[in-house]
Short mmCIF file of C-alpha atoms in Angstrom, two decimals:
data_model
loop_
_atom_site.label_atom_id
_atom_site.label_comp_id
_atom_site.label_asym_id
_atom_site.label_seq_id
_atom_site.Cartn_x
_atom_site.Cartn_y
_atom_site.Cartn_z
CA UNK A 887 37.78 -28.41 90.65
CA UNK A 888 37.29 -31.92 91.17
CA UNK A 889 40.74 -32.66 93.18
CA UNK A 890 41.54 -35.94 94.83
CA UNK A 891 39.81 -34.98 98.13
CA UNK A 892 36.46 -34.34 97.11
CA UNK A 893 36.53 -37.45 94.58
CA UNK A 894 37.71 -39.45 97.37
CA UNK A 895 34.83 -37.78 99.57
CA UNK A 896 32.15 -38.53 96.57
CA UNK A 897 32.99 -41.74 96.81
CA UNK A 898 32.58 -42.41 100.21
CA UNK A 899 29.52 -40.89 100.41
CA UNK A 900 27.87 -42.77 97.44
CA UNK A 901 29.71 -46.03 98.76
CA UNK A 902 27.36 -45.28 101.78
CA UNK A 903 24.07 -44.36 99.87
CA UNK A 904 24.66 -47.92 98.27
CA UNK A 905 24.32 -49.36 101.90
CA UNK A 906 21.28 -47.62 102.58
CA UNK A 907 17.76 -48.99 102.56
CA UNK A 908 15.90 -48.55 99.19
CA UNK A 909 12.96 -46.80 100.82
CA UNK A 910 15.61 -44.27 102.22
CA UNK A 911 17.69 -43.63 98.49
CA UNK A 912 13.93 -43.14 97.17
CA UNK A 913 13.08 -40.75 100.14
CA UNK A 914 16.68 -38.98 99.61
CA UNK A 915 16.05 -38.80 95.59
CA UNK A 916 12.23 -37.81 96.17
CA UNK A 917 13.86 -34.82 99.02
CA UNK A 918 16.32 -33.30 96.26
CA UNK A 919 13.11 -31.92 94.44
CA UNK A 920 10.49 -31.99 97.51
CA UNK A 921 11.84 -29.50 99.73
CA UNK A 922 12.02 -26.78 96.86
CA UNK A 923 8.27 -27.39 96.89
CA UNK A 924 8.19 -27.25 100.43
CA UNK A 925 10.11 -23.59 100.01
CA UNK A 926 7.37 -22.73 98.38
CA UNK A 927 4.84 -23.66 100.65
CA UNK A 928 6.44 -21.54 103.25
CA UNK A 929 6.91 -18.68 100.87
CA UNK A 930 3.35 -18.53 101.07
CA UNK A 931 3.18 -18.82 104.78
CA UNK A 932 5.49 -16.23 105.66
CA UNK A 933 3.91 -14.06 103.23
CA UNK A 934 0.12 -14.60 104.40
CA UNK A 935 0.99 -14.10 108.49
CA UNK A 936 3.49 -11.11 107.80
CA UNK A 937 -0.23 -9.44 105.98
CA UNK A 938 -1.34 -8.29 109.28
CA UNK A 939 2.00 -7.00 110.35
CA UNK A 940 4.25 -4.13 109.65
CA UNK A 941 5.29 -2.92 106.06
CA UNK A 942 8.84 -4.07 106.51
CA UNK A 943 7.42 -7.66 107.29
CA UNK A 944 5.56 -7.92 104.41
CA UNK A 945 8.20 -6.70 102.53
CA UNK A 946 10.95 -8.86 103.49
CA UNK A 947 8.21 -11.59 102.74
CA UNK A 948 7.57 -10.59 99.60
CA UNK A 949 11.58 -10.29 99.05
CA UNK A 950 11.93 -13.23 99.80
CA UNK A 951 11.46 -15.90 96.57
CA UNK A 952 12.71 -12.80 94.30
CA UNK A 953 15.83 -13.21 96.26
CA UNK A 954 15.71 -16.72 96.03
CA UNK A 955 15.42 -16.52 91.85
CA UNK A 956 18.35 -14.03 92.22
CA UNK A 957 20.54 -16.87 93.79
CA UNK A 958 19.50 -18.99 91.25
CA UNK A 959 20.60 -17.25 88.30
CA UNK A 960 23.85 -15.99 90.24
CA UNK A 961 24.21 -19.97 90.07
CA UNK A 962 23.34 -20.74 87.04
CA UNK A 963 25.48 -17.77 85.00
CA UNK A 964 28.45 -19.36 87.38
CA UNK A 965 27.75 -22.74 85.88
CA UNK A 966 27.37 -22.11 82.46
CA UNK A 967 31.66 -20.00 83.01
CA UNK A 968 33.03 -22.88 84.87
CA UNK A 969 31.55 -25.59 82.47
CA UNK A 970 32.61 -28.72 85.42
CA UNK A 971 31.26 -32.14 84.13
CA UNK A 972 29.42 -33.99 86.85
CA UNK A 973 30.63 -36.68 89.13
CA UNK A 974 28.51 -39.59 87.85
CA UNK A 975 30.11 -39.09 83.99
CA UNK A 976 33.65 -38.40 85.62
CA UNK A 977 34.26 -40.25 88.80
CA UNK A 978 34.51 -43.78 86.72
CA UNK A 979 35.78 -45.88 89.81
CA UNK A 980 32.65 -45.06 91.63
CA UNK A 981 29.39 -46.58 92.15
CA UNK A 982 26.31 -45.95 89.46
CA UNK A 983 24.61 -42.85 90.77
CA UNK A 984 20.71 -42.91 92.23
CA UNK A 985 19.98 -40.50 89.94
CA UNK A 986 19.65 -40.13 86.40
CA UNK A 987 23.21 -38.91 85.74
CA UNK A 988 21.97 -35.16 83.89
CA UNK A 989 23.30 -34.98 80.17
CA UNK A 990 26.27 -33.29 79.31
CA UNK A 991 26.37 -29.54 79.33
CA UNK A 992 24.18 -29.65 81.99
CA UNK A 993 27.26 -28.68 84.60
CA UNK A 994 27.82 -29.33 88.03
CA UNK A 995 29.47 -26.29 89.58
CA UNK A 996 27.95 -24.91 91.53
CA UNK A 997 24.62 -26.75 92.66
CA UNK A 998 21.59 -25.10 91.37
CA UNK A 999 19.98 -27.06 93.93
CA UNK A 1000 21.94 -25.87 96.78
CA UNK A 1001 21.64 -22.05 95.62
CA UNK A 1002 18.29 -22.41 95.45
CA UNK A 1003 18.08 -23.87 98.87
CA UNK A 1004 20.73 -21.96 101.10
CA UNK A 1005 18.83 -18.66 99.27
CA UNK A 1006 15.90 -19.65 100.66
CA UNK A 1007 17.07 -20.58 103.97
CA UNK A 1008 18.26 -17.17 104.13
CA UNK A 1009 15.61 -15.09 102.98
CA UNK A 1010 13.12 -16.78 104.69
CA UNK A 1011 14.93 -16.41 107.99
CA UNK A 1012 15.25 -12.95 107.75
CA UNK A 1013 11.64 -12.40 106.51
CA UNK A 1014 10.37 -15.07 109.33
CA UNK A 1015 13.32 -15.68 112.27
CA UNK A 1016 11.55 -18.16 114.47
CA UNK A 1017 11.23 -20.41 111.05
CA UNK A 1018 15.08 -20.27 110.89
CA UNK A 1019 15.39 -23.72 112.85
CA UNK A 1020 13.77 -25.34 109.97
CA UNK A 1021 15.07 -24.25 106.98
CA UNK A 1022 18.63 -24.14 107.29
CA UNK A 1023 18.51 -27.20 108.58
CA UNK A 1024 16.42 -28.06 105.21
CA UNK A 1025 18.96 -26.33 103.40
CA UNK A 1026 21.77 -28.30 104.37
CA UNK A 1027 19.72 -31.50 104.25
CA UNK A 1028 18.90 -30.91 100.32
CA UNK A 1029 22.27 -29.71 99.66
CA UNK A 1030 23.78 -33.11 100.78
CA UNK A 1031 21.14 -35.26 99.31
CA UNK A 1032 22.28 -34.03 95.78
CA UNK A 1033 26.31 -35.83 96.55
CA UNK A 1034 24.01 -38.80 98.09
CA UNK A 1035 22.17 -39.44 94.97
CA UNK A 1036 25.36 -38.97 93.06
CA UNK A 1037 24.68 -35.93 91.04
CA UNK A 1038 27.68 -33.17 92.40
CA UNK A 1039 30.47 -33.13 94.01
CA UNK A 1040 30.73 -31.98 97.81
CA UNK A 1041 32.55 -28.28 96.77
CA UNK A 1042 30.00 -27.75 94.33
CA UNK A 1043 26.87 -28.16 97.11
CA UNK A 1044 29.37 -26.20 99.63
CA UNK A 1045 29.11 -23.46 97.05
CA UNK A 1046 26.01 -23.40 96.10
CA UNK A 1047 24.76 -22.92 99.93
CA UNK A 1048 27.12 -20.01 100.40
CA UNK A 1049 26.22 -18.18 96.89
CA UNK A 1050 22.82 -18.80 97.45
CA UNK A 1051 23.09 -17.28 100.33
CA UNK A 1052 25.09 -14.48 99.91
CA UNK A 1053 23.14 -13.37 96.90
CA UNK A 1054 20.00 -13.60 98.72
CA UNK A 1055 21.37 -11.78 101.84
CA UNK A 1056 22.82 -8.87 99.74
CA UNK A 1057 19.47 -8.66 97.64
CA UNK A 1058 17.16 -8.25 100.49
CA UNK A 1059 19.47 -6.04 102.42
CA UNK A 1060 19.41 -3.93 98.53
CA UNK A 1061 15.86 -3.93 98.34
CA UNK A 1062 14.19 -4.12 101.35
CA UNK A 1063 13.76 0.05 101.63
CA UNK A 1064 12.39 0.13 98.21
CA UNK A 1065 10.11 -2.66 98.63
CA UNK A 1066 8.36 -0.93 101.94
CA UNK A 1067 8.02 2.29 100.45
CA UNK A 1068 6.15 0.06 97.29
CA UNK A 1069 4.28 -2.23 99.67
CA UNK A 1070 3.37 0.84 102.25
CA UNK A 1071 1.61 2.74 99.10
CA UNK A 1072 -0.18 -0.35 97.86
CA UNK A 1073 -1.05 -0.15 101.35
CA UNK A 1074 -2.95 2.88 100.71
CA UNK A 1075 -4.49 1.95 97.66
CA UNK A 1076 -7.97 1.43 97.27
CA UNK A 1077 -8.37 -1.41 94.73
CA UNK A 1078 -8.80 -4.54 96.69
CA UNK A 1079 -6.47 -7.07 94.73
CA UNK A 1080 -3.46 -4.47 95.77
CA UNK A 1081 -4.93 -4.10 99.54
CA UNK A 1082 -5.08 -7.85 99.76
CA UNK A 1083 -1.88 -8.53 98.54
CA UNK A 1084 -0.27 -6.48 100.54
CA UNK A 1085 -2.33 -6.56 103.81
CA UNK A 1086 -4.16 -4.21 105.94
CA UNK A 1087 -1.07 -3.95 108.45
CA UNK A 1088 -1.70 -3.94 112.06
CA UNK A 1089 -4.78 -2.59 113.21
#
């Protein structure tokens, strides 16, 4: 998969990382693992304000990081078929990545990374719309920093943002039914670790 475009695009983009500040290739490295963290944070945000609402709200919150783990091991049963060998062992003629190049087996196509992330975006737009502005945007932003630090190629962040999202898409639209008719008995329930996980509804 590595044609002459994207190696030519690689190139330029780590030719431009090189010109960067230093602060800003640490921020960019720091950002590729950073923003899955701050997915999680907002996991549990959408999660705690969508307590007090309706049963499908909590549900699609809930849904949410089980359809992110789905997009990751879409991504990672993908990578372990295609077998691509990363950029920063391959692309010889250009610069040394930021990154610790990963060891071999450890494939590039598609970006874990980028599943992971467009996944999330997803999932937690649907679960929390008015949060959309943020984490596609976040999406994106980790999915490019992963060709800026010189770890993938651009087609194999471009991928992993669709599939992630895709997957994540198809696996709340699967199981969001199932998961209010769970959620809206726990609901019911009487023992208080089930009541407070899934909320009291609105009241």
């Amino acid at each position: 998969m590595d044609s002459s475009l994207t190696r030519d695009l690689y190139r330029d983009i780590t030719d431009f990382a090189h010109t960067t500040p230093s602060w800003f290739q640490h921020l960019a490295e720091l950002w590729t693992e950073a923003g899955l963290l701050l997915f999680g944070v907002l996991y549990v945000v959408a999660w705690w304000r969508a307590r007090t609402g309706s049963t499908r709200s909590i549900a699609l919150a809930v849904l949410a990081p089980l359809a992110t783990a789905a997009g990751y091991v879409v991504s990672e049963s993908l990578k372990s078929v295609v077998d691509e060998e990363r950029p920063c062992r391959t692309v010889t003629e250009a610069v040394a990545s930021l990154a610790t190049c990963p060891p071999h087996g450890d494939w590039s196509f598609p970006s874990n990374h980028s599943a992971i992330a467009g996944a999330a975006a997803v999932a937690l737009a649907v679960a929390w719309p008015r949060i959309g502005w943020l984490t596609l945007p976040m999406a994106v932003l980790m999915a490019f920093s992963r060709v800026f630090v010189g770890v993938h190629y651009p087609h194999d962040v471009m991928a992993g943002l669709v599939l992630g999202a895709l997957v994540a898409a198809g696996c709340v639209l699967a199981l969001r039914r199932p998961a209010e008719a769970v959620l809206g008995t726990m609901r019911t329930s009487r023992t208080g670790v089930v009541v407070w996980f899934a909320g009291p509804g609105r009241v």
